[in-house]
Amino acid sequence: MKAQKSIEVTCLSSEAAWTLFQKEVGEETLKSHPHIPRLAKIVAEECKGLPLALITLRRAMAGEKDPSNWDKVLQDLSKFPAEISGEGERTQRDATLRNYIATRGNYFRALHEVYIDNCSKLLNLTWLVCAPYLEELTIEDCESIEQVICYGVEEKLDIFSRLKYLKLNNLPRLKSIYHHPLPFSSLEIIKVYDCKSLRSLPFDSNTSNNNLKKIKGETSWWNQLEWNDETIKHSFTPYFQIHEAEAYLTDSEESEIDGIDDMQQDSASN
C-alpha cells in the first residue's frame, strides 16, 4: 500500500461521492455480481461525502467480488456509532469509520498532515486515533463538530503524541479536543479562532515543559477558559499570544487615540 503523508478533506456531495467511489472501486468489480452495485452505493452513502472514508474503503474493496464481504463491511460500519448531524436531527452514523479503519488502518498510520475544511455535518474526528504519526492538524469551517476525539474512546495517552501544530478555526460548537489531559509531548503551536464553545484545553502539567512555543487566540476566548488547577493556568499564560487581527485592531485603536491626544495637545498649545 502506498504511504500517504498528507491529506486534505472537503466533503463531497452524495452524487460526487458515488461517482468517485464507482471510479475507484472499478467497473469490473461493480459488474462482477448483480448485488454489488446496490451494496456499493449503500457503503458510499455511509461515508457521508468524506473523501478519507471513500478512499479507505475503495482501497479495501477494489477487486472484491464476493457480495458477502460487502455485507460484512456494512455490518462493520454499524458497530461504531460516530455521530453525524442530519437535516434537522442528529443520526448515529459511522461516518468516521473508526471501527472499520482500526482493522484496515495501515492507510492512516503514515499520515503526517491532515486538513479538514467545510464538512458541515461532521461531529467528530475520532478516526484520528488511527493516525499515530500525525504532526499537523487543521480543522476549519465545520459548523457542527462538537468533539475532535469523541467520548467513549478508551483513554490513550499516546494520542497526538507527535502532533506539532494544531489549528482550530470557526468551529462554533466545538466543546472538546479530548476528554482527558494529554502530555502533547511534541506540540509547538496551537491556534484557536472563533471557537466560542471550547472552554478547556486537554493539557496536563507537563505540556508546557515540553516543546510548546505559543498558544494563539482571542483574548475573550483565553479569559473564559476553565482550568482544573490555577497552577496549570499560570504555567501556560506566558505562551498565549493574541490573534493577529485582534492585535491589529488594538494597535489601530491605540494609534487613533494617540493621534487624538496629539491633536488635543496641539490645540491647547495654540
XYZ file of N, CA and C in Angstrom:
810
model
N 0.837 -1.192 0.000
C 0.000 0.000 0.000
C 0.876 1.247 0.000
N 0.601 2.185 -0.835
C 1.397 3.397 -0.938
C 1.133 4.309 0.253
N 2.207 4.813 0.850
C 2.071 5.686 2.015
C 1.507 7.030 1.619
N 0.660 7.570 2.470
C 0.074 8.892 2.253
C 0.520 9.773 3.398
N 1.298 10.818 3.130
C 1.855 11.636 4.198
C 0.986 12.826 4.558
N 0.141 13.271 3.642
C -0.748 14.388 3.954
C -2.028 14.235 3.165
N -3.105 14.802 3.706
C -4.382 14.698 3.001
C -5.259 15.880 3.374
N -5.996 16.376 2.388
C -6.934 17.473 2.599
C -8.340 16.933 2.441
N -9.216 17.288 3.359
C -10.568 16.748 3.356
C -11.591 17.865 3.244
N -12.344 17.863 2.149
C -13.512 18.717 1.996
C -14.654 17.810 1.561
N -15.769 17.864 2.247
C -16.853 16.918 1.981
C -17.428 17.082 0.580
N -17.773 15.945 -0.018
C -18.345 15.910 -1.358
C -19.860 15.782 -1.281
N -20.526 16.175 -2.347
C -21.961 15.916 -2.452
C -22.162 14.417 -2.618
N -23.376 13.936 -2.361
C -23.639 12.499 -2.473
C -23.390 11.995 -3.884
N -23.731 12.819 -4.884
C -23.512 12.414 -6.278
C -22.024 12.324 -6.593
N -21.269 13.325 -6.145
C -19.828 13.320 -6.399
C -19.150 12.173 -5.656
N -19.629 11.886 -4.439
C -19.054 10.793 -3.657
C -19.285 9.451 -4.351
N -20.502 9.243 -4.865
C -20.814 7.993 -5.545
C -20.014 7.867 -6.836
N -19.861 8.956 -7.563
C -19.059 8.938 -8.790
C -17.613 8.567 -8.482
N -17.056 9.179 -7.428
C -15.680 8.881 -7.034
C -15.536 7.424 -6.613
N -16.485 6.944 -5.820
C -16.403 5.573 -5.317
C -16.486 4.561 -6.456
N -17.400 4.797 -7.412
C -17.508 3.898 -8.567
C -16.202 3.844 -9.349
N -15.632 5.025 -9.564
C -14.397 5.113 -10.336
C -13.259 4.379 -9.643
N -13.176 4.536 -8.324
C -12.060 3.960 -7.586
C -12.209 2.454 -7.403
N -13.428 1.989 -7.162
C -13.634 0.549 -6.986
C -13.437 -0.188 -8.300
N -13.896 0.424 -9.378
C -13.669 -0.162 -10.695
C -14.894 -0.833 -11.281
N -15.056 -0.665 -12.576
C -16.218 -1.216 -13.276
C -16.250 -2.736 -13.210
N -15.080 -3.352 -13.303
C -15.025 -4.820 -13.285
C -15.593 -5.382 -11.987
N -15.224 -4.758 -10.864
C -15.732 -5.211 -9.567
C -17.231 -4.977 -9.459
N -17.693 -3.806 -9.869
C -19.111 -3.470 -9.747
C -20.000 -4.365 -10.601
N -19.473 -4.852 -11.715
C -20.260 -5.690 -12.621
C -20.064 -7.180 -12.377
N -19.269 -7.513 -11.370
C -18.948 -8.926 -11.147
C -20.097 -9.710 -10.524
N -21.053 -8.995 -9.902
C -22.205 -9.660 -9.292
C -23.361 -8.666 -9.275
N -24.595 -9.109 -9.547
C -25.726 -8.173 -9.634
C -26.042 -7.443 -8.330
N -25.637 -7.984 -7.179
C -25.936 -7.341 -5.898
C -24.908 -6.281 -5.503
N -23.728 -6.345 -6.092
C -22.642 -5.470 -5.644
C -22.915 -3.980 -5.890
N -23.460 -3.563 -7.041
C -23.724 -2.127 -7.221
C -24.615 -1.537 -6.132
N -25.661 -2.283 -5.743
C -26.557 -1.789 -4.686
C -25.810 -1.684 -3.354
N -25.043 -2.723 -3.018
C -24.297 -2.718 -1.763
C -23.232 -1.626 -1.759
N -22.578 -1.450 -2.907
C -21.528 -0.430 -3.015
C -22.103 0.966 -2.819
N -23.305 1.190 -3.351
C -23.915 2.509 -3.205
C -24.259 2.787 -1.751
N -24.713 1.763 -1.028
C -25.016 1.934 0.396
C -23.743 2.250 1.174
N -22.669 1.528 0.857
C -21.380 1.777 1.513
C -20.926 3.213 1.266
N -21.043 3.661 0.014
C -20.635 5.030 -0.332
C -21.477 6.057 0.418
N -22.776 5.793 0.555
C -23.652 6.715 1.283
C -23.259 6.813 2.754
N -22.798 5.689 3.331
C -22.384 5.688 4.733
C -21.173 6.583 4.975
N -20.423 6.868 3.916
C -19.233 7.717 4.053
C -19.597 9.187 4.178
N -20.837 9.559 3.889
C -21.332 10.929 4.045
C -20.442 11.970 3.381
N -19.907 11.623 2.214
C -19.141 12.603 1.458
C -17.721 12.812 1.920
N -17.244 12.005 2.867
C -15.882 12.170 3.379
C -14.881 11.455 2.479
N -14.014 12.185 1.785
C -13.044 11.547 0.899
C -12.143 10.553 1.611
N -11.774 10.839 2.866
C -10.933 9.908 3.607
C -11.598 8.544 3.722
N -12.878 8.547 4.065
C -13.603 7.297 4.207
C -13.744 6.598 2.862
N -14.065 7.369 1.829
C -14.221 6.797 0.495
C -12.922 6.164 0.008
N -11.808 6.859 0.232
C -10.518 6.343 -0.216
C -10.159 5.070 0.535
N -10.389 5.077 1.847
C -10.054 3.904 2.652
C -10.845 2.685 2.209
N -12.153 2.860 2.023
C -12.991 1.738 1.615
C -12.714 1.323 0.178
N -12.396 2.283 -0.661
C -12.043 1.937 -2.039
C -10.824 1.020 -2.050
N -9.819 1.365 -1.265
C -8.607 0.551 -1.217
C -8.919 -0.849 -0.688
N -9.838 -0.915 0.272
C -10.169 -2.204 0.857
C -11.030 -3.059 -0.067
N -11.912 -2.420 -0.852
C -12.913 -3.169 -1.607
C -12.620 -3.296 -3.097
N -11.631 -2.585 -3.604
C -11.291 -2.729 -5.026
C -10.931 -4.187 -5.309
N -11.611 -4.761 -6.275
C -11.364 -6.157 -6.626
C -12.157 -7.151 -5.797
N -12.955 -6.657 -4.836
C -13.759 -7.549 -4.003
C -15.053 -7.908 -4.732
N -15.174 -9.169 -5.144
C -16.296 -9.600 -5.973
C -17.268 -10.521 -5.242
N -17.077 -10.681 -3.962
C -17.956 -11.532 -3.161
C -18.956 -10.652 -2.412
N -20.258 -10.732 -2.739
C -21.262 -9.881 -2.078
C -21.284 -10.037 -0.564
N -20.946 -11.226 -0.061
C -20.973 -11.440 1.386
C -19.946 -10.561 2.100
N -18.828 -10.282 1.437
C -17.826 -9.403 2.039
C -18.284 -7.944 2.049
N -19.051 -7.549 1.039
C -19.636 -6.206 1.048
C -20.654 -6.089 2.184
N -21.427 -7.158 2.392
C -22.365 -7.172 3.517
C -21.621 -7.036 4.845
N -20.480 -7.704 4.942
C -19.696 -7.643 6.177
C -19.201 -6.218 6.441
N -18.811 -5.514 5.376
C -18.379 -4.127 5.527
C -19.503 -3.288 6.118
N -20.716 -3.468 5.595
C -21.860 -2.707 6.108
C -22.127 -3.029 7.572
N -21.940 -4.287 7.959
C -22.106 -4.661 9.362
C -21.039 -3.990 10.224
N -19.805 -3.958 9.708
C -18.712 -3.306 10.438
C -18.996 -1.823 10.634
N -19.559 -1.196 9.612
C -19.824 0.240 9.684
C -20.867 0.588 10.732
N -21.707 -0.371 11.071
C -22.777 -0.106 12.035
C -22.346 -0.343 13.481
N -21.139 -0.870 13.675
C -20.718 -1.234 15.029
C -20.253 -0.054 15.855
N -19.711 0.965 15.180
C -19.229 2.123 15.932
C -20.051 3.337 15.548
N -20.976 3.781 16.434
C -21.913 4.848 16.070
C -21.357 6.253 16.271
N -20.426 6.652 15.426
C -19.980 8.051 15.480
C -21.117 8.938 15.003
N -21.191 10.130 15.532
C -22.334 10.986 15.240
C -22.114 11.870 14.027
N -23.160 11.966 13.232
C -23.205 12.906 12.117
C -24.529 13.645 12.227
N -24.529 14.924 12.032
C -25.786 15.662 12.128
C -26.555 15.536 10.828
N -27.851 15.280 10.931
C -28.681 15.141 9.746
C -29.474 16.400 9.484
N -30.368 16.364 8.529
C -31.205 17.513 8.207
C -32.251 17.677 9.310
N -32.021 18.607 10.231
C -32.979 18.874 11.285
C -32.912 17.926 12.459
N -32.055 16.920 12.427
C -31.930 15.998 13.542
C -30.548 15.373 13.510
N -30.197 14.685 14.600
C -28.915 14.010 14.637
C -29.127 12.519 14.496
N -28.363 11.928 13.645
C -28.454 10.497 13.426
C -27.131 9.862 13.783
N -27.175 8.594 14.204
C -25.972 7.857 14.552
C -25.465 7.147 13.300
N -24.347 7.599 12.776
C -23.761 7.006 11.586
C -22.266 6.856 11.772
N -21.691 5.865 11.161
C -20.252 5.653 11.294
C -19.508 6.385 10.194
N -19.697 7.704 10.126
C -19.063 8.464 9.054
C -17.561 8.530 9.221
N -17.065 8.438 10.421
C -15.618 8.466 10.602
C -14.999 7.095 10.379
N -15.802 6.059 10.368
C -15.345 4.708 10.052
C -14.246 4.213 10.981
N -14.253 4.677 12.219
C -13.145 4.308 13.094
C -13.051 2.804 13.324
N -14.207 2.151 13.519
C -14.163 0.724 13.790
C -13.594 -0.048 12.606
N -14.014 0.336 11.400
C -13.530 -0.376 10.219
C -12.076 -0.043 9.924
N -11.724 1.230 10.093
C -10.356 1.651 9.831
C -9.390 0.979 10.798
N -9.848 0.727 12.034
C -8.964 0.112 13.015
C -8.475 -1.250 12.552
N -9.292 -1.942 11.749
C -8.884 -3.249 11.260
C -8.162 -3.170 9.931
N -8.332 -2.070 9.205
C -7.692 -1.907 7.908
C -6.929 -0.580 7.877
N -6.380 -0.194 9.024
C -5.933 1.178 9.212
C -4.528 1.513 8.795
N -3.827 0.644 8.069
C -2.461 0.973 7.666
C -2.404 2.247 6.841
N -3.479 2.542 6.126
C -3.516 3.744 5.285
C -3.306 4.999 6.116
N -3.833 5.017 7.324
C -3.782 6.208 8.159
C -2.512 6.317 8.990
N -1.824 5.222 9.185
C -0.642 5.242 10.042
C 0.456 6.128 9.474
N 0.485 6.301 8.165
C 1.543 7.099 7.544
C 1.185 8.579 7.423
N -0.022 8.956 7.842
C -0.428 10.352 7.709
C 0.374 11.259 8.640
N 0.914 12.335 8.081
C 1.631 13.336 8.870
C 0.849 14.645 8.958
N 0.046 14.956 7.936
C -0.695 16.213 7.901
C -2.143 15.942 7.492
N -3.078 16.550 8.209
C -4.498 16.426 7.878
C -5.133 17.813 7.923
N -5.888 18.140 6.859
C -6.596 19.419 6.779
C -8.069 19.124 6.528
N -8.914 19.489 7.478
C -10.356 19.260 7.383
C -11.037 20.601 7.178
N -11.824 20.722 6.104
C -12.417 22.020 5.782
C -13.848 21.860 5.299
N -14.758 22.650 5.883
C -16.116 22.783 5.360
C -16.861 21.453 5.287
N -16.758 20.657 6.353
C -17.564 19.433 6.468
C -18.675 19.726 7.477
N -19.770 20.247 6.982
C -20.790 20.847 7.849
C -21.534 19.839 8.715
N -21.551 18.565 8.337
C -22.295 17.578 9.111
C -21.422 16.755 10.057
N -20.161 17.023 10.064
C -19.231 16.241 10.868
C -19.289 16.659 12.333
N -19.417 15.677 13.234
C -19.468 15.979 14.655
C -18.197 15.593 15.397
N -17.390 14.714 14.835
C -16.125 14.379 15.477
C -15.149 13.799 14.459
N -13.913 13.671 14.877
C -12.848 13.125 14.025
C -12.131 12.007 14.772
N -12.913 11.096 15.308
C -12.358 10.051 16.157
C -11.410 9.122 15.405
N -11.529 9.053 14.086
C -10.619 8.198 13.316
C -9.165 8.647 13.449
N -8.928 9.855 13.981
C -7.554 10.326 14.157
C -6.757 9.463 15.131
N -7.439 8.665 15.950
C -6.702 7.756 16.830
C -5.945 6.718 16.018
N -6.302 6.573 14.748
C -5.619 5.626 13.861
C -4.482 6.283 13.089
N -4.140 7.517 13.450
C -3.040 8.233 12.784
C -1.993 8.623 13.828
N -1.222 7.662 14.323
C -0.306 7.929 15.440
C 0.874 8.822 15.098
N 1.143 9.006 13.799
C 2.299 9.814 13.398
C 1.897 11.208 12.917
N 0.677 11.600 13.219
C 0.175 12.903 12.796
C 0.993 14.029 13.426
N 1.436 14.972 12.578
C 2.248 16.098 13.047
C 1.529 17.441 12.910
N 0.661 17.570 11.910
C -0.059 18.826 11.701
C -1.541 18.541 11.486
N -2.387 19.264 12.209
C -3.834 19.089 12.091
C -4.509 20.449 12.038
N -5.271 20.680 10.964
C -6.053 21.907 10.809
C -7.511 21.529 10.593
N -8.405 22.127 11.369
C -9.846 21.905 11.217
C -10.501 23.272 11.107
N -11.180 23.526 9.983
C -11.764 24.843 9.739
C -13.178 24.731 9.180
N -14.027 25.666 9.581
C -15.348 25.850 8.975
C -16.180 24.571 8.985
N -16.195 23.889 10.124
C -17.049 22.711 10.302
C -18.061 23.069 11.387
N -19.210 23.530 10.981
C -20.137 24.197 11.901
C -20.766 23.281 12.934
N -20.765 21.957 12.700
C -21.438 21.054 13.629
C -20.494 20.273 14.536
N -19.213 20.315 14.276
C -18.289 19.482 15.046
C -18.310 19.878 16.519
N -18.436 18.879 17.391
C -18.520 19.110 18.825
C -17.306 18.577 19.580
N -16.689 17.531 19.031
C -15.529 16.931 19.668
C -14.523 16.540 18.592
N -13.251 16.668 18.900
C -12.252 16.142 17.970
C -12.180 14.630 18.147
N -11.916 14.166 19.350
C -11.988 12.740 19.679
C -13.184 12.560 20.597
N -14.120 11.710 20.217
C -15.390 11.640 20.940
C -15.252 10.912 22.272
N -16.199 11.186 23.164
C -16.276 10.485 24.436
C -16.582 9.014 24.169
N -16.114 8.153 25.051
C -16.353 6.731 24.879
C -15.153 6.004 24.328
N -14.193 6.746 23.778
C -12.958 6.126 23.314
C -12.069 5.901 24.527
N -11.492 4.713 24.616
C -10.652 4.411 25.766
C -9.503 5.409 25.883
N -9.116 5.680 27.115
C -8.054 6.652 27.347
C -6.736 6.149 26.772
N -6.138 6.963 25.923
C -4.860 6.614 25.301
C -3.943 7.834 25.375
N -2.911 7.732 26.166
C -2.025 8.871 26.350
C -1.137 9.129 25.145
N -1.084 8.181 24.204
C -0.235 8.389 23.029
C -0.965 9.110 21.901
N -2.250 9.437 22.083
C -2.967 10.212 21.074
C -2.307 11.583 20.936
N -2.046 11.975 19.703
C -1.414 13.269 19.403
C -0.002 13.391 19.992
N 0.650 12.285 20.240
C 1.978 12.344 20.859
C 3.024 12.963 19.938
N 2.772 12.954 18.615
C 3.724 13.547 17.675
C 3.201 14.834 17.050
N 2.048 15.270 17.485
C 1.441 16.469 16.909
C 2.259 17.705 17.270
N 2.645 18.475 16.246
C 3.433 19.691 16.445
C 2.605 20.963 16.253
N 1.597 20.879 15.378
C 0.840 22.082 15.007
C -0.641 21.749 14.996
N -1.439 22.540 15.709
C -2.885 22.342 15.757
C -3.577 23.676 15.539
N -4.455 23.731 14.528
C -5.232 24.938 14.263
C -6.710 24.590 14.231
N -7.497 25.317 15.014
C -8.947 25.162 15.072
C -9.559 26.509 14.740
N -10.333 26.572 13.663
C -10.842 27.856 13.195
C -12.313 27.755 12.804
N -13.122 28.650 13.338
C -14.541 28.745 13.016
C -15.254 27.410 13.249
N -15.197 26.964 14.490
C -15.882 25.742 14.924
C -16.786 26.135 16.096
N -17.940 26.725 15.809
C -18.760 27.348 16.858
C -19.306 26.387 17.903
N -19.411 25.091 17.573
C -19.971 24.134 18.527
C -18.917 23.242 19.183
N -17.677 23.427 18.835
C -16.626 22.578 19.399
C -16.524 22.774 20.913
N -16.650 21.671 21.645
C -16.594 21.726 23.104
C -15.374 21.014 23.674
N -14.820 20.078 22.902
C -13.755 19.257 23.466
C -12.784 18.795 22.387
N -11.498 18.835 22.711
C -10.485 18.232 21.848
C -10.305 16.772 22.240
N -10.168 16.529 23.519
C -10.084 15.174 24.071
C -10.547 15.250 25.514
N -11.144 14.172 26.014
C -11.798 14.229 27.316
C -10.861 13.999 28.499
N -9.599 13.703 28.248
C -8.615 13.561 29.314
C -7.407 14.432 28.995
N -6.698 14.900 30.000
C -5.464 15.646 29.738
C -4.433 14.771 29.038
N -3.701 15.382 28.128
C -2.658 14.682 27.382
C -1.344 15.440 27.533
N -0.227 14.742 27.475
C 1.061 15.433 27.608
C 1.429 16.279 26.402
N 0.903 15.949 25.193
C 1.259 16.684 23.976
C 2.772 16.923 23.933
N 3.514 15.852 23.956
C 4.964 15.938 24.114
C 5.678 16.624 22.960
N 5.025 16.732 21.786
C 5.670 17.355 20.623
C 5.046 18.685 20.224
N 3.932 19.066 20.841
C 3.183 20.243 20.399
C 4.000 21.524 20.552
N 4.054 22.300 19.457
C 4.772 23.571 19.454
C 3.824 24.764 19.350
N 2.802 24.642 18.490
C 1.901 25.765 18.233
C 0.455 25.277 18.230
N -0.413 25.998 18.932
C -1.854 25.765 18.842
C -2.527 27.102 18.585
N -3.415 27.133 17.570
C -4.151 28.336 17.215
C -5.640 28.038 17.322
N -6.356 28.887 18.034
C -7.794 28.699 18.226
C -8.501 30.010 17.916
N -9.324 30.007 16.851
C -10.044 31.206 16.432
C -11.525 30.873 16.262
N -12.397 31.718 16.772
C -13.845 31.550 16.594
C -14.328 30.173 17.046
N -13.902 29.776 18.225
C -14.359 28.520 18.831
C -14.921 28.857 20.216
N -16.037 29.552 20.227
C -16.567 30.140 21.462
C -17.034 29.104 22.477
N -17.323 27.870 22.025
C -17.812 26.844 22.950
C -16.692 26.014 23.569
N -15.473 26.203 23.082
C -14.336 25.451 23.620
C -13.858 26.130 24.900
N -14.163 25.527 26.041
C -13.887 26.161 27.330
C -12.705 25.534 28.068
N -12.086 24.510 27.480
C -10.947 23.895 28.155
C -9.986 23.304 27.134
N -8.746 23.159 27.534
C -7.714 22.535 26.710
C -7.236 21.269 27.419
N -6.998 20.194 26.664
C -6.630 18.920 27.300
C -5.142 18.850 27.646
N -4.668 19.856 28.357
C -3.256 19.924 28.718
C -3.053 19.408 30.141
N -1.915 18.786 30.367
C -1.549 18.452 31.737
C -0.360 19.313 32.158
N 0.113 19.109 33.348
C 1.166 19.972 33.890
C 2.488 19.851 33.148
N 2.646 18.793 32.351
C 3.912 18.587 31.646
C 3.952 19.233 30.269
N 2.780 19.594 29.731
C 2.733 20.085 28.352
C 3.610 21.312 28.156
N 3.547 22.242 29.080
C 4.318 23.478 28.926
C 5.815 23.260 29.088
N 6.187 22.122 29.643
C 7.604 21.832 29.850
C 8.223 21.087 28.679
N 7.413 20.808 27.666
C 7.918 20.054 26.520
C 8.411 21.003 25.435
N 7.718 21.049 24.297
C 8.175 21.861 23.165
C 7.275 23.049 22.851
N 6.296 23.316 23.697
C 5.320 24.364 23.411
C 5.985 25.727 23.246
N 5.586 26.431 22.152
C 6.133 27.757 21.871
C 5.076 28.852 21.950
N 3.861 28.555 21.468
C 2.835 29.595 21.502
C 1.432 29.010 21.463
N 0.510 29.730 22.104
C -0.930 29.473 22.025
C -1.544 30.760 21.506
N -2.169 30.712 20.329
C -2.712 31.934 19.724
C -4.235 31.875 19.697
N -4.867 32.993 20.032
C -6.319 33.047 20.015
C -6.805 34.416 20.438
N -8.132 34.557 20.554
C -8.702 35.822 21.001
C -8.590 35.940 22.520
N -8.434 37.152 22.993
C -8.340 37.394 24.430
C -9.604 36.930 25.150
N -10.771 37.177 24.550
C -12.039 36.781 25.176
C -12.116 35.267 25.358
N -11.628 34.520 24.362
C -11.616 33.059 24.473
C -10.667 32.619 25.576
N -9.485 33.179 25.593
C -8.493 32.793 26.593
C -9.000 33.071 28.011
N -9.658 34.198 28.195
C -10.124 34.577 29.530
C -11.261 33.700 30.032
N -12.003 33.051 29.118
C -13.120 32.220 29.551
C -12.738 30.747 29.726
N -11.489 30.403 29.438
C -11.057 29.020 29.611
C -11.145 28.599 31.069
N -11.541 27.336 31.261
C -11.643 26.780 32.604
C -10.475 25.821 32.837
N -9.882 25.904 34.014
C -8.714 25.093 34.354
C -8.993 24.312 35.629
N -8.532 23.075 35.661
C -8.692 22.266 36.870
C -7.782 22.750 37.995
N -6.723 23.411 37.605
C -5.728 23.844 38.581
C -5.175 25.203 38.158
N -5.212 26.170 39.035
C -4.699 27.503 38.719
C -3.211 27.478 38.394
N -2.508 26.517 38.969
C -1.075 26.389 38.683
C -0.849 26.086 37.211
N -1.711 25.222 36.654
C -1.599 24.879 35.233
C -1.877 26.113 34.384
N -2.898 26.880 34.764
C -3.213 28.104 34.018
C -2.015 29.049 34.000
N -1.402 29.255 35.133
C -0.264 30.174 35.217
C 0.914 29.677 34.390
N 1.076 28.360 34.308
C 2.206 27.828 33.548
C 2.038 28.030 32.048
N 0.769 28.168 31.582
C 0.531 28.346 30.147
C 0.362 29.807 29.739
N 0.055 30.672 30.669
C -0.185 32.078 30.346
C 0.957 32.736 29.575
N 2.217 32.478 29.881
C 3.301 33.116 29.120
C 3.332 32.748 27.642
N 2.667 31.647 27.279
C 2.696 31.200 25.886
C 1.570 31.809 25.055
N 0.613 32.456 25.722
C -0.544 32.979 24.988
C -0.194 34.247 24.226
N -0.633 34.292 22.952
C -0.479 35.472 22.102
C -1.825 35.767 21.466
N -2.192 37.043 21.380
C -3.496 37.371 20.808
C -3.484 37.188 19.295
N -4.655 36.901 18.770
C -4.895 36.725 17.340
C -4.388 37.951 16.579
N -3.760 37.705 15.413
C -3.191 38.800 14.619
C -4.203 39.903 14.332
N -5.438 39.519 13.982
C -6.469 40.517 13.666
C -6.794 41.362 14.888
N -6.863 40.713 16.045
C -7.138 41.449 17.280
C -5.977 42.374 17.618
N -4.759 41.880 17.394
C -3.577 42.705 17.653
C -3.570 43.926 16.744
N -3.964 43.722 15.467
C -4.003 44.834 14.509
C -5.027 45.883 14.938
N -6.209 45.409 15.365
C -7.249 46.340 15.799
C -6.813 47.107 17.043
N -6.167 46.391 17.952
C -5.694 47.039 19.177
C -4.667 48.113 18.857
N -3.721 47.778 17.967
C -2.698 48.751 17.573
C -3.323 49.952 16.873
N -4.340 49.677 16.010
C -5.004 50.762 15.284
C -5.728 51.692 16.241
N -6.416 51.096 17.229
C -7.134 51.907 18.208
C -6.167 52.759 19.019
N -5.022 52.153 19.404
C -4.035 52.902 20.178
C -3.459 54.047 19.351
N -3.211 53.779 18.053
C -2.678 54.821 17.177
C -3.676 55.956 17.028
N -4.972 55.583 16.912
C -6.018 56.597 16.770
C -6.122 57.446 18.031
N -6.045 56.787 19.190
C -6.113 57.521 20.458
C -4.915 58.451 20.603
N -3.719 57.927 20.231
C -2.515 58.761 20.297
C -2.647 59.975 19.389
N -3.254 59.743 18.199
C -3.440 60.842 17.251
C -4.371 61.902 17.795
N -5.444 61.463 18.461
C -6.396 62.402 19.062
C -5.725 63.194 20.179
N -4.925 62.468 20.996
C -4.219 63.154 22.087
C -3.276 64.218 21.548
N -2.564 63.879 20.460
C -1.628 64.839 19.864
C -2.366 66.075 19.358
N -3.541 65.840 18.716
C -4.327 66.952 18.196
C -4.811 67.848 19.333
N -5.237 67.218 20.434
C -5.726 67.997 21.569
C -4.605 68.824 22.195
N -3.405 68.203 22.259
C -2.264 68.926 22.818
C -1.874 70.106 21.936
N -1.892 69.887 20.607
C -1.567 70.968 19.673
C -2.572 72.106 19.800
N -3.863 71.728 19.933
C -4.918 72.732 20.044
C -4.759 73.547 21.325
N -4.394 72.840 22.410
C -4.233 73.523 23.692
C -3.052 74.481 23.665
N -1.989 74.084 22.982
C -0.793 74.928 22.926
C -1.013 76.169 22.085
N -1.946 76.070 21.109
C -2.238 77.219 20.263
C -3.205 78.162 20.981
